[in-house]
Coordinates of C-alpha atoms in Angstrom, one line a residue:
V1332 CA -60.1 -32.1 -0.7
W1333 CA -58.7 -33.2 -4.0
W1334 CA -62.2 -33.9 -5.4
W1335 CA -63.5 -30.7 -4.0
S1336 CA -60.7 -28.6 -5.7
R1337 CA -61.1 -30.5 -9.0
G1338 CA -64.9 -30.0 -8.8
I1339 CA -64.4 -26.2 -8.5
E1340 CA -62.1 -26.2 -11.5
M1341 CA -64.6 -28.1 -13.6
A1342 CA -67.4 -25.9 -12.4
W1343 CA -65.4 -22.8 -13.3
M1344 CA -64.7 -24.1 -16.8
L1345 CA -68.4 -24.8 -17.4
L1346 CA -70.0 -21.9 -15.5
V1347 CA -68.6 -19.0 -17.5
P1348 CA -69.8 -20.0 -21.0
T1349 CA -73.0 -21.5 -19.7
A1350 CA -74.0 -18.5 -17.6
S1351 CA -73.2 -16.0 -20.4
A1352 CA -75.3 -18.0 -22.9
A1353 CA -78.2 -18.3 -20.4
V1354 CA -78.2 -14.6 -19.7
L1355 CA -78.2 -13.7 -23.4
V1356 CA -80.9 -16.3 -24.4
Y1357 CA -83.2 -15.6 -21.4
G1358 CA -82.7 -11.9 -21.6
G1359 CA -83.2 -11.7 -25.3
N1360 CA -86.5 -13.6 -25.1
R1361 CA -87.7 -11.2 -22.4
I1362 CA -86.8 -8.2 -24.4
L1363 CA -88.7 -9.6 -27.4
D1364 CA -91.7 -10.2 -25.1
G1365 CA -91.4 -6.7 -23.8
Q1366 CA -90.9 -7.8 -20.3
L1367 CA -87.3 -6.6 -20.1
T1368 CA -85.3 -3.6 -21.3
I1369 CA -82.0 -3.6 -22.9
G1370 CA -80.6 -1.6 -20.0
A1371 CA -81.6 -4.4 -17.5
L1372 CA -80.0 -7.0 -19.7
M1373 CA -76.8 -5.0 -19.8
A1374 CA -76.9 -4.7 -16.0
F1375 CA -77.2 -8.5 -15.6
S1376 CA -74.3 -8.9 -18.0
M1377 CA -72.2 -6.5 -15.9
Y1378 CA -73.1 -8.4 -12.7
L1379 CA -71.9 -11.6 -14.4
L1380 CA -68.6 -10.0 -15.3
M1381 CA -68.2 -8.7 -11.7
L1382 CA -68.7 -12.3 -10.5
L1383 CA -65.8 -13.6 -12.7
G1384 CA -63.1 -12.0 -10.5
P1385 CA -64.1 -13.7 -7.2
M1386 CA -64.6 -17.0 -8.9
E1387 CA -61.2 -16.8 -10.5
V1388 CA -59.6 -16.2 -7.0
L1389 CA -61.6 -19.2 -5.7
V1390 CA -60.3 -21.5 -8.4
S1391 CA -56.7 -20.3 -8.0
T1392 CA -57.0 -20.9 -4.2
A1393 CA -58.3 -24.5 -4.9
S1394 CA -55.4 -25.2 -7.3
G1395 CA -52.8 -23.8 -4.8
L1396 CA -54.3 -25.9 -2.1
Q1397 CA -54.0 -29.0 -4.2
N1398 CA -50.3 -28.3 -5.0
S1399 CA -49.6 -27.6 -1.3
L1400 CA -51.2 -30.9 -0.3
A1401 CA -49.0 -32.7 -2.8
A1402 CA -45.9 -31.0 -1.3
W1403 CA -47.1 -31.9 2.2
D1404 CA -47.4 -35.5 1.2
R1405 CA -43.7 -35.5 0.0
C1406 CA -42.7 -33.8 3.3
L1407 CA -44.5 -36.6 5.2
D1408 CA -42.7 -39.2 3.1
I1409 CA -39.3 -37.7 4.1
L1410 CA -40.2 -37.5 7.8
A1411 CA -41.3 -41.1 7.6
E1412 CA -37.8 -42.2 6.4
P1413 CA -35.8 -44.2 9.0
R1414 CA -33.3 -42.1 10.9
E1415 CA -29.8 -42.1 9.5
F1416 CA -27.4 -44.4 11.2
D1417 CA -30.1 -45.2 13.7
G1418 CA -28.2 -48.2 15.0
A1419 CA -25.5 -46.1 16.7
A1420 CA -25.2 -46.4 20.4
A1421 CA -26.1 -42.8 21.1
P1422 CA -26.4 -41.3 24.6
A1423 CA -29.8 -40.0 25.6
A1424 CA -28.6 -36.4 25.9
P1425 CA -25.6 -35.5 23.7
P1426 CA -23.6 -32.5 24.9
P1427 CA -24.0 -29.1 23.1
D1428 CA -21.9 -28.5 20.0
G1429 CA -19.4 -26.3 21.8
Q1430 CA -18.8 -28.9 24.5
A1431 CA -18.5 -31.7 21.9
R1432 CA -15.8 -29.8 20.2
R1433 CA -13.9 -29.5 23.5
L1434 CA -14.2 -33.2 24.2
F1435 CA -12.5 -34.4 21.0
R1436 CA -9.0 -33.6 19.9
G1437 CA -9.4 -34.6 16.3
E1438 CA -7.1 -37.7 16.0
L1439 CA -8.3 -40.1 13.3
D1440 CA -7.3 -43.7 12.8
I1441 CA -8.5 -45.5 9.6
H1442 CA -8.2 -49.3 10.0
E1443 CA -8.4 -51.5 6.9
V1444 CA -11.4 -49.6 5.5
S1445 CA -13.0 -51.0 2.4
F1446 CA -16.2 -49.6 0.8
T1447 CA -18.7 -50.4 -1.9
Y1448 CA -21.4 -47.9 -2.7
P1449 CA -25.0 -49.0 -1.8
G1450 CA -26.4 -50.9 -4.7
G1451 CA -23.0 -51.2 -6.4
T1452 CA -21.0 -54.3 -7.0
Q1453 CA -17.5 -52.8 -7.4
E1454 CA -15.4 -52.1 -4.4
V1455 CA -14.1 -48.5 -4.4
L1456 CA -11.7 -48.6 -1.5
H1457 CA -9.6 -51.6 -0.7
G1458 CA -8.1 -52.0 2.8
V1459 CA -7.2 -48.4 3.4
S1460 CA -5.3 -47.7 6.7
L1461 CA -4.1 -44.3 7.8
H1462 CA -3.2 -42.6 11.1
V1463 CA -3.7 -38.8 11.3
P1464 CA -2.6 -37.0 14.5
A1465 CA -4.8 -34.2 15.8
G1466 CA -4.1 -30.9 14.2
H1467 CA -2.3 -32.3 11.2
T1468 CA -3.0 -31.6 7.5
V1469 CA -3.3 -34.5 5.1
A1470 CA -3.4 -34.0 1.4
L1471 CA -5.1 -36.6 -0.8
V1472 CA -3.8 -36.8 -4.3
G1473 CA -4.4 -39.1 -7.2
H1474 CA -6.1 -39.3 -10.6
S1475 CA -9.9 -39.0 -10.9
G1476 CA -11.7 -42.1 -9.6
S1477 CA -8.9 -43.1 -7.3
G1478 CA -11.1 -42.8 -4.2
K1479 CA -10.2 -39.4 -2.7
T1480 CA -13.7 -38.1 -2.4
T1481 CA -15.0 -41.4 -1.3
L1482 CA -12.5 -41.5 1.6
C1483 CA -13.5 -38.0 2.6
N1484 CA -17.2 -39.0 2.5
L1485 CA -16.5 -41.9 4.9
I1486 CA -14.6 -39.5 7.2
A1487 CA -17.6 -37.2 7.2
R1488 CA -19.7 -40.3 7.8
F1489 CA -22.0 -39.7 4.8
Y1490 CA -21.5 -43.5 4.4
D1491 CA -20.3 -46.2 6.7
P1492 CA -17.4 -48.5 5.6
T1493 CA -18.3 -51.9 4.2
S1494 CA -15.6 -53.3 6.4
G1495 CA -13.0 -51.9 8.7
A1496 CA -13.4 -49.0 11.1
I1497 CA -12.7 -45.2 11.5
L1498 CA -11.8 -44.1 15.0
L1499 CA -11.9 -40.5 16.4
D1500 CA -9.6 -40.2 19.4
G1501 CA -9.9 -44.0 19.8
T1502 CA -13.7 -44.1 19.6
D1503 CA -15.4 -45.8 16.7
L1504 CA -17.6 -43.5 14.8
H1505 CA -20.4 -46.0 15.0
T1506 CA -20.7 -45.2 18.7
I1507 CA -20.8 -41.4 18.2
P1508 CA -24.3 -39.9 17.3
A1509 CA -24.2 -38.6 13.7
E1510 CA -25.5 -35.2 14.8
R1511 CA -22.9 -34.8 17.5
Y1512 CA -20.1 -36.0 15.2
R1513 CA -21.0 -33.7 12.4
S1514 CA -21.0 -30.7 14.7
L1515 CA -17.2 -31.3 14.7
L1516 CA -17.0 -31.1 10.9
G1517 CA -16.4 -28.3 8.5
I1518 CA -16.5 -28.8 4.7
V1519 CA -15.5 -26.4 2.0
E1520 CA -16.1 -27.7 -1.5
Q1521 CA -15.4 -26.4 -5.0
D1522 CA -19.1 -25.9 -5.7
V1523 CA -20.2 -23.7 -2.8
F1524 CA -23.9 -23.8 -1.8
L1525 CA -25.2 -20.5 -0.6
F1526 CA -28.8 -19.6 0.3
D1527 CA -31.0 -16.8 -1.0
G1528 CA -30.5 -14.7 2.0
S1529 CA -28.1 -12.1 3.4
I1530 CA -24.4 -12.5 3.6
A1531 CA -24.6 -12.5 7.4
D1532 CA -27.2 -15.3 7.4
N1533 CA -25.1 -17.4 5.1
I1534 CA -21.9 -17.0 7.2
A1535 CA -23.9 -17.7 10.4
Y1536 CA -25.6 -20.8 9.0
G1537 CA -23.2 -23.2 10.8
R1538 CA -23.7 -21.4 14.1
R1539 CA -27.1 -19.8 14.4
D1540 CA -26.5 -18.1 17.8
A1541 CA -23.4 -16.2 16.5
A1542 CA -23.3 -12.5 17.3
E1543 CA -22.8 -9.9 14.7
A1544 CA -19.2 -9.2 15.9
Q1545 CA -18.4 -12.9 15.6
V1546 CA -19.7 -12.9 12.0
R1547 CA -17.6 -9.9 11.1
A1548 CA -14.5 -11.5 12.8
A1549 CA -14.9 -14.7 10.7
A1550 CA -15.3 -12.6 7.5
Q1551 CA -12.1 -10.7 8.3
A1552 CA -10.2 -13.9 8.9
A1553 CA -11.5 -15.2 5.6
N1554 CA -10.4 -12.1 3.7
A1555 CA -14.0 -11.4 2.9
H1556 CA -14.7 -8.3 5.0
E1557 CA -13.3 -5.9 2.3
F1558 CA -15.6 -6.9 -0.5
I1559 CA -18.6 -7.3 1.8
S1560 CA -18.1 -3.7 3.0
G1561 CA -18.2 -2.6 -0.6
F1562 CA -21.8 -3.5 -1.0
D1563 CA -24.4 -0.8 -0.2
K1564 CA -26.1 -2.9 2.5
G1565 CA -22.9 -4.6 3.7
Y1566 CA -23.5 -7.8 5.6
Q1567 CA -27.3 -7.5 5.0
T1568 CA -26.8 -7.7 1.2
V1569 CA -29.1 -10.4 -0.3
I1570 CA -26.9 -12.6 -2.6
G1571 CA -29.6 -14.6 -4.5
E1572 CA -30.1 -18.3 -4.9
R1573 CA -26.7 -20.1 -4.8
G1574 CA -25.0 -16.8 -4.5
V1575 CA -25.6 -15.7 -8.1
R1576 CA -24.7 -12.1 -7.3
L1577 CA -21.2 -13.1 -6.1
S1578 CA -18.1 -14.1 -8.0
G1579 CA -16.5 -17.5 -7.6
G1580 CA -13.8 -16.2 -5.3
Q1581 CA -16.3 -14.3 -3.2
K1582 CA -18.5 -17.3 -2.7
Q1583 CA -15.5 -19.4 -1.6
R1584 CA -14.5 -16.8 1.0
I1585 CA -18.0 -16.7 2.3
A1586 CA -17.9 -20.5 2.7
I1587 CA -14.5 -20.3 4.5
A1588 CA -15.9 -17.6 6.8
R1589 CA -18.9 -20.0 7.5
A1590 CA -16.5 -22.8 8.4
L1591 CA -14.3 -20.5 10.6
L1592 CA -17.4 -19.4 12.5
A1593 CA -18.5 -23.0 13.0
D1594 CA -15.0 -23.7 14.6
P1595 CA -14.8 -27.4 13.5
R1596 CA -12.3 -29.9 14.8
I1597 CA -12.1 -31.7 11.5
L1598 CA -11.9 -29.9 8.2
I1599 CA -12.4 -31.2 4.7
L1600 CA -11.4 -29.1 1.7
D1601 CA -12.4 -30.6 -1.6
E1602 CA -10.8 -28.7 -4.5
A1603 CA -11.6 -25.4 -2.9
T1604 CA -9.4 -23.3 -5.3
S1605 CA -9.2 -25.3 -8.5
S1606 CA -11.5 -23.1 -10.7
L1607 CA -10.4 -19.7 -9.5
D1608 CA -8.1 -17.0 -11.0
T1609 CA -4.7 -16.4 -9.6
E1610 CA -5.6 -13.4 -7.5
S1611 CA -8.7 -15.1 -6.0
E1612 CA -6.7 -18.2 -5.3
R1613 CA -4.0 -16.1 -3.5
L1614 CA -6.6 -14.5 -1.2
I1615 CA -8.3 -17.8 -0.5
Q1616 CA -5.1 -19.6 0.2
R1617 CA -4.3 -17.0 2.9
A1618 CA -7.8 -17.5 4.3
L1619 CA -7.3 -21.3 4.3
V1620 CA -4.1 -21.0 6.3
E1621 CA -6.1 -19.3 9.0
L1622 CA -8.9 -21.9 8.7
M1623 CA -6.6 -24.9 8.9
R1624 CA -4.6 -23.7 11.9
G1625 CA -5.0 -26.1 14.9
R1626 CA -7.5 -28.4 13.0
T1627 CA -7.3 -31.9 11.6
C1628 CA -7.6 -31.2 7.8
F1629 CA -8.1 -33.4 4.8
V1630 CA -7.3 -31.6 1.5
I1631 CA -8.2 -32.9 -1.9
A1632 CA -6.2 -31.2 -4.6
H1633 CA -5.2 -31.8 -8.2
R1634 CA -3.0 -28.7 -8.2
L1635 CA 0.0 -30.2 -6.3
S1636 CA 1.7 -26.8 -5.8
T1637 CA -1.1 -25.9 -3.3
I1638 CA -0.4 -28.9 -0.9
R1639 CA 3.4 -29.1 -0.7
H1640 CA 3.4 -27.8 2.9
A1641 CA 1.0 -30.5 4.1
D1642 CA 2.1 -32.6 7.1
L1643 CA 1.3 -35.8 5.1
I1644 CA 0.6 -36.4 1.5
V1645 CA -1.3 -39.6 0.6
V1646 CA -1.3 -40.9 -3.0
L1647 CA -4.3 -43.0 -3.9
E1648 CA -4.5 -45.3 -6.9
H1649 CA -7.5 -47.5 -7.7
G1650 CA -8.8 -47.3 -4.1
K1651 CA -5.5 -48.1 -2.4
I1652 CA -2.8 -46.0 -0.7
T1653 CA 0.4 -46.4 -2.7
E1654 CA 2.6 -43.6 -1.3
T1655 CA 2.7 -41.5 1.9
G1656 CA 5.1 -38.9 3.1
T1657 CA 5.9 -35.2 3.0
H1658 CA 6.5 -33.4 -0.3
D1659 CA 10.3 -33.6 0.0
E1660 CA 10.2 -37.3 0.9
L1661 CA 7.9 -38.2 -2.0
V1662 CA 10.0 -36.2 -4.5
T1663 CA 13.1 -38.0 -3.3
A1664 CA 11.4 -41.4 -3.5
G1665 CA 10.8 -40.8 -7.2
G1666 CA 7.4 -42.6 -7.4
R1667 CA 4.0 -41.8 -8.6
Y1668 CA 3.8 -38.4 -6.8
L1669 CA 7.0 -37.2 -8.6
R1670 CA 5.6 -38.2 -12.0
M1671 CA 2.4 -36.3 -11.3
L1672 CA 4.4 -33.3 -10.2
Q1673 CA 6.5 -33.4 -13.3
A1674 CA 3.5 -33.7 -15.5
Q1675 CA 2.0 -30.5 -14.0
I1676 CA 5.3 -28.6 -14.3
D1677 CA 6.0 -29.8 -17.8
P1678 CA 2.8 -31.1 -19.4
L1679 CA 4.5 -31.7 -22.8
G1680 CA 7.3 -33.7 -21.3
T1681 CA 10.1 -31.6 -22.8
D1682 CA 12.0 -31.2 -19.6
R1683 CA 12.0 -34.1 -17.1
S1684 CA 14.3 -32.4 -14.6
L1685 CA 12.8 -31.2 -11.3
D1686 CA 14.2 -29.1 -8.4
R1687 CA 14.1 -31.5 -5.5
G1688 CA 13.8 -28.6 -3.0
M1689 CA 10.6 -27.3 -4.6

């Protein structure tokens, strides 16, 4: 097919000038011989011009077919890739998503987990251990590169630990099918990915069988219903690729509504409010309170004022847990967390005092 399409393109490039020259030379000679009139030559020229349109369509079709075949080859390459975590001891027929959510409470145990990225040589996490009861909120804090996002990636099972284990309700994640486990997850990131479709389609992406009333209920819980109703087409408004027609705060609330509708057991919030203005952050914080209720949550935050009510705050440094406790306990301990908090309250270091009851 490739040679056929290339042959058509080459023929098109040669045919037009060759045919035009042939008509003019042959027709000119016949006119000089008195065997052809000028009108007949003009008619042949018009027929030639009329032929150019269909030929151009044929060439475009051949080029499009060639591009489609190249894309098809790439799709086949992806389908030929080995299945992710194929070695898991998966049951033959996993229960539906809703039933899977009811089977698991959301208690997580992280035992001596170490991790090195594939192809890397430097260990990113070193013997991390943590127990998270079901329904608790854990805030992960630390400087950039301390391992917060890496730990969340392991919890989401985007990677498997190099050593150690992560248990969900006492069951090793290796023994839970990846598809079944991820049906329990909800992730809201700083950089929200939205599709070029309607608002309703984007909210229902995590639960395709959701009814319109459920989509609206999720949007209301995420404080998104008001601005959605302000659009002419409401929930059927097309928002463009990556939600270009929405503000940052609006995109975040759409993502929260999507996570609410999916009803996850485990929720990961990765800097969900760091780049927003004060009003947008206030609305999203209210939506996050609704989203986090009754779920096991992991919150990554550099703005420490947003996580002071977490059930447990974990301070990571160079891939190790150095401090754990509530906000008040860590402030009283006077360690790394307190210094980070003081640096945010007084960046210039002019006032080192801090209200312990903050």
